[in-house]
CSV table of C-alpha atoms in Angstrom, one decimal:
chain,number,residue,atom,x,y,z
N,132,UNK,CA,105.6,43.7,74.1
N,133,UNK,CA,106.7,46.7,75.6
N,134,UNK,CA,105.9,50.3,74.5
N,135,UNK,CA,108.9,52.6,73.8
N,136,UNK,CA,108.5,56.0,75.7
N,137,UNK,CA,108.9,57.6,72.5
N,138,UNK,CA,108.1,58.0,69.1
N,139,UNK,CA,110.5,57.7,65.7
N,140,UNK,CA,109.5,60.6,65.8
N,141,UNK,CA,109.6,62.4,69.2
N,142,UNK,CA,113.1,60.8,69.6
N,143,UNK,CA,113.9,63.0,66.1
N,144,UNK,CA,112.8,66.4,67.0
N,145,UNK,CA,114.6,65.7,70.3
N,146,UNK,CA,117.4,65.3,68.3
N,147,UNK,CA,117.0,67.9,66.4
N,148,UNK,CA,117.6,70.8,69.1
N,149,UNK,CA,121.0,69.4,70.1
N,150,UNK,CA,122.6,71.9,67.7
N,151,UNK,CA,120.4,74.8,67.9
N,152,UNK,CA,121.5,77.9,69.5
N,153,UNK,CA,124.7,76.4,69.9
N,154,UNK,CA,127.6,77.8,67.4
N,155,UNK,CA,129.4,76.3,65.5
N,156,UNK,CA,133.1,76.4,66.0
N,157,UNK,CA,134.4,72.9,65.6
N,158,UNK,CA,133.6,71.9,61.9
N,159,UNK,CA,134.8,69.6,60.0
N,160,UNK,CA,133.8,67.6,56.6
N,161,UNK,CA,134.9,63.9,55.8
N,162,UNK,CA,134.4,62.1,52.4
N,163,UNK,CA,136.2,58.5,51.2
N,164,UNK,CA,137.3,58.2,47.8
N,165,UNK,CA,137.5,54.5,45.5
N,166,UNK,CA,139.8,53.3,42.7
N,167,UNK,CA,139.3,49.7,42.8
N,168,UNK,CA,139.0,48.0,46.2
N,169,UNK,CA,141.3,50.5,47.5
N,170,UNK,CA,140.0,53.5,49.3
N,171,UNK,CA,141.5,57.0,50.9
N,172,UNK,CA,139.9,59.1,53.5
N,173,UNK,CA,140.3,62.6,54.2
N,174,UNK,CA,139.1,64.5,57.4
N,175,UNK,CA,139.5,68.1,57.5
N,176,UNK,CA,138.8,70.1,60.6
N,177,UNK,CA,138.3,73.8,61.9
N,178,UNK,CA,138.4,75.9,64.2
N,179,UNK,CA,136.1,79.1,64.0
N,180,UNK,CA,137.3,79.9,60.3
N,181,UNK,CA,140.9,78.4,60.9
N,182,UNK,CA,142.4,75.2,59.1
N,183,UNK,CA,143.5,72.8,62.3
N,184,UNK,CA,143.7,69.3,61.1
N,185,UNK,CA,143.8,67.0,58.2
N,186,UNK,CA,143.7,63.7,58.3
N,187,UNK,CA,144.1,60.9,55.6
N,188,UNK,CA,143.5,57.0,56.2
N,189,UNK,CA,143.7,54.5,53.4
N,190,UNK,CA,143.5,51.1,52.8
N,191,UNK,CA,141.5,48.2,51.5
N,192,UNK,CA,137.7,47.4,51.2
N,193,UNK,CA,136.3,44.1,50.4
N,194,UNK,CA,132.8,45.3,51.4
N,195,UNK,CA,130.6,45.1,48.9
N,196,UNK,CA,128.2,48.4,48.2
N,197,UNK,CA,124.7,47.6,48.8
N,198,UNK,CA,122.3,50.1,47.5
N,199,UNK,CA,121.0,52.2,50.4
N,200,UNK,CA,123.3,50.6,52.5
N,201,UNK,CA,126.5,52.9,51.7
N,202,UNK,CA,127.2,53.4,55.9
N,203,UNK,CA,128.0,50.0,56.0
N,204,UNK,CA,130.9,50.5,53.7
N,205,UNK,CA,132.0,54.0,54.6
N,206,UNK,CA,130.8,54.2,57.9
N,207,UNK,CA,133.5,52.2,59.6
N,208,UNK,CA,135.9,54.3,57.5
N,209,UNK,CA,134.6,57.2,59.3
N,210,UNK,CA,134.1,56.1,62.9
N,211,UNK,CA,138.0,55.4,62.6
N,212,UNK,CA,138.9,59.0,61.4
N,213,UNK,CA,136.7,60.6,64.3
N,214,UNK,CA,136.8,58.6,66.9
N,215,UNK,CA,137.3,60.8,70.2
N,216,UNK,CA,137.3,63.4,68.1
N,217,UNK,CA,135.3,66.4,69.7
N,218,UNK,CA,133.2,68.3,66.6
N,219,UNK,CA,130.2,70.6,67.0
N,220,UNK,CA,129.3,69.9,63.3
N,221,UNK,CA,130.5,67.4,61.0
N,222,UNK,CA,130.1,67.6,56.9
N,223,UNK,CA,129.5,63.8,55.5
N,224,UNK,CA,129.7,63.3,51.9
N,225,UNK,CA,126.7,61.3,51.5
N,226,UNK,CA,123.0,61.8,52.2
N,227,UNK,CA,121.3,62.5,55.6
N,228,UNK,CA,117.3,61.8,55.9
N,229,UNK,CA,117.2,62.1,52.1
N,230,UNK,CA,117.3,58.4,51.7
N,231,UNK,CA,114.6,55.8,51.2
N,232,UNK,CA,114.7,54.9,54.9
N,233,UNK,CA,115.2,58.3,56.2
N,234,UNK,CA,118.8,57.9,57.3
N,235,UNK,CA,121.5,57.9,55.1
N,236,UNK,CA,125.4,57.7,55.9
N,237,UNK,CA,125.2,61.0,57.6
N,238,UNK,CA,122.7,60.3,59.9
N,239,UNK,CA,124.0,56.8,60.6
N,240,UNK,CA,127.6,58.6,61.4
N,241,UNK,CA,126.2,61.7,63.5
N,242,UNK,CA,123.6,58.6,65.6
N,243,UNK,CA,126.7,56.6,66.5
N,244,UNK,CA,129.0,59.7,67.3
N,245,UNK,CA,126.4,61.9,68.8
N,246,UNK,CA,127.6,64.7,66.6
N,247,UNK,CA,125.3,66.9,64.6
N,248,UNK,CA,125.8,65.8,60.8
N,249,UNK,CA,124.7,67.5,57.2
N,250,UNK,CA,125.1,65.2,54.1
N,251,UNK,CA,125.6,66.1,51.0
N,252,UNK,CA,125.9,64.5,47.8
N,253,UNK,CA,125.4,65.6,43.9
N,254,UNK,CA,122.7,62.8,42.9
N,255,UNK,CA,119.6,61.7,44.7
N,256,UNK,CA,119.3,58.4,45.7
N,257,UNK,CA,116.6,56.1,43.6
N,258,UNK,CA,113.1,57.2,44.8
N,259,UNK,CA,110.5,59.4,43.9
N,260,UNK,CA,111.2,63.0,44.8
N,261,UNK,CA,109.5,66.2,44.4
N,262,UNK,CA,111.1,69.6,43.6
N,263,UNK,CA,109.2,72.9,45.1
N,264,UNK,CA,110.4,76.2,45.2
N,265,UNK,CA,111.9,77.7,48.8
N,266,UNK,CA,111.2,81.5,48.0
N,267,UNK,CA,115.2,81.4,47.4
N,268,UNK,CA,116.3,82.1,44.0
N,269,UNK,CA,119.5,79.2,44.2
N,270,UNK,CA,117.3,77.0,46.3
N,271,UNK,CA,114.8,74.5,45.5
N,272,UNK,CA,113.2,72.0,48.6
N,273,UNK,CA,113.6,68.2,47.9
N,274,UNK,CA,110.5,66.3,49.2
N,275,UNK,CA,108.7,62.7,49.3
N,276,UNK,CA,104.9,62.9,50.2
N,277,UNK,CA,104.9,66.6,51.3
N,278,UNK,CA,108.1,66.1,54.1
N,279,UNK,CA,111.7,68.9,53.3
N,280,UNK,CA,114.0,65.6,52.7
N,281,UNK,CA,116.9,67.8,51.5
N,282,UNK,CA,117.6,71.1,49.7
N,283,UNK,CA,118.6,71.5,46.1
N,284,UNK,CA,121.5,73.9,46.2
N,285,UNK,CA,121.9,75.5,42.7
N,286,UNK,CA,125.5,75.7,41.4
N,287,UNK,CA,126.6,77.8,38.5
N,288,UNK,CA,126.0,77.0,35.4
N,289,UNK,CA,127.3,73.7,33.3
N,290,UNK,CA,127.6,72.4,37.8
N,291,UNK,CA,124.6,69.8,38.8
N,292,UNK,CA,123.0,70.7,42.4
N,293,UNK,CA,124.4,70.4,45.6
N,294,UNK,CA,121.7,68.1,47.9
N,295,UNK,CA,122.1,68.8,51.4
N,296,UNK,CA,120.1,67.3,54.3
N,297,UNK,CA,119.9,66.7,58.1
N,298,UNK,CA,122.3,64.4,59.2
N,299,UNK,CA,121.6,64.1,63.0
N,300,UNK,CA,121.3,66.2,65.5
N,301,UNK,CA,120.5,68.9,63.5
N,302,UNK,CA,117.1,71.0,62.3
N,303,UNK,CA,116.5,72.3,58.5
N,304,UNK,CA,117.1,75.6,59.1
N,305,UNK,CA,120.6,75.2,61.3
N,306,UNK,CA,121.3,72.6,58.0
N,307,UNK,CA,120.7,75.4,55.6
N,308,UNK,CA,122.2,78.1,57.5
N,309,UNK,CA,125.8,76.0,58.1
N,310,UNK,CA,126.3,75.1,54.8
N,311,UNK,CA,125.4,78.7,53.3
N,312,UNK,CA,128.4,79.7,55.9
N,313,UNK,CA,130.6,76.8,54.9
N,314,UNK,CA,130.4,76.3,51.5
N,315,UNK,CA,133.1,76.7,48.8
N,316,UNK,CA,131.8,77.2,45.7
């Protein structure tokens, strides 16, 4: 059997650099929304801090969700919307590394596109996760056997957490710094 010339884990913090230093100025964010089998996609896009696209797809789904599977749903909902698309940073609603295989939706989307992806989502996925403090007041580190799987984003009150992780091509810090500079709250 042949060796491959790199690790899981190599080929990750390879990945991971692809983003840094660089800015940011073409972001954009993508979530799909459900009633029934039907489904509707939104893709908004910027440019530096100024609104330059949004696109909506919809149509029908027949796939079925399968726990930890959700980019088998969505993600050819996605592809679709950013196909050719050129984006420095794309925002999936769904998680990154914080899933029980390590990639989630986001990292699934930002692999195939070889865009630099955060997910975020308001639940955790089933699993066993820790909660430990950052040093940050609003922000509480997500971890499985001592590895940063996602941050816990505190909202105000009566709000659950925001969970935000590394899609792809992207390191913690770059994750934590992009969404602190995108958010809405």
């Amino acid at each position: 059997m042949l060796q491959s010339l790199y690790s899981f884990e190599k080929m990750w913090a390879i990945a991971q650099l692809k983003s840094e230093g660089n800015e940011m100025r073409r972001v954009a964010g993508i979530d799909v929304s459900y009633q029934g089998n039907r489904y509707r996609a939104a893709l908004v896009m910027f440019e530096g801090q100024k609104l330059t696209d949004v696109r909506i797809k919809s149509g029908t789904s027949h796939d079925l969700y399968r726990p930890s599977l959700f980019f088998l749903k969505e993600g050819p909902i996605i592809s679709e919307l950013i196909y050719g698309e050129f984006i420095d940073l794309l925002f999936v609603n769904g998680h990154g590394i914080c899933h029980p295989h390590s990639y989630g939706l986001a990292t699934v989307v930002g692999m195939t596109h070889g865009v630099a992806t955060i997910g975020f989502a308001r639940e955790l996925i089933r699993g066993k996760y820790d909660e430990t403090q950052s040093g940050s007041q609003n922000m509480n580190y997500i971890t499985q056997e001592g590895i940063i799987k996602a941050v816990a984003i505190k909202q105000p009150k009566g709000k659950k957490p925001v969970y935000i992780s590394q899609g792809f091509g992207i390191s913690l810090e770059k994750t934590i710094e992009e969404y602190r500079r995108w958010a809405v709250h």
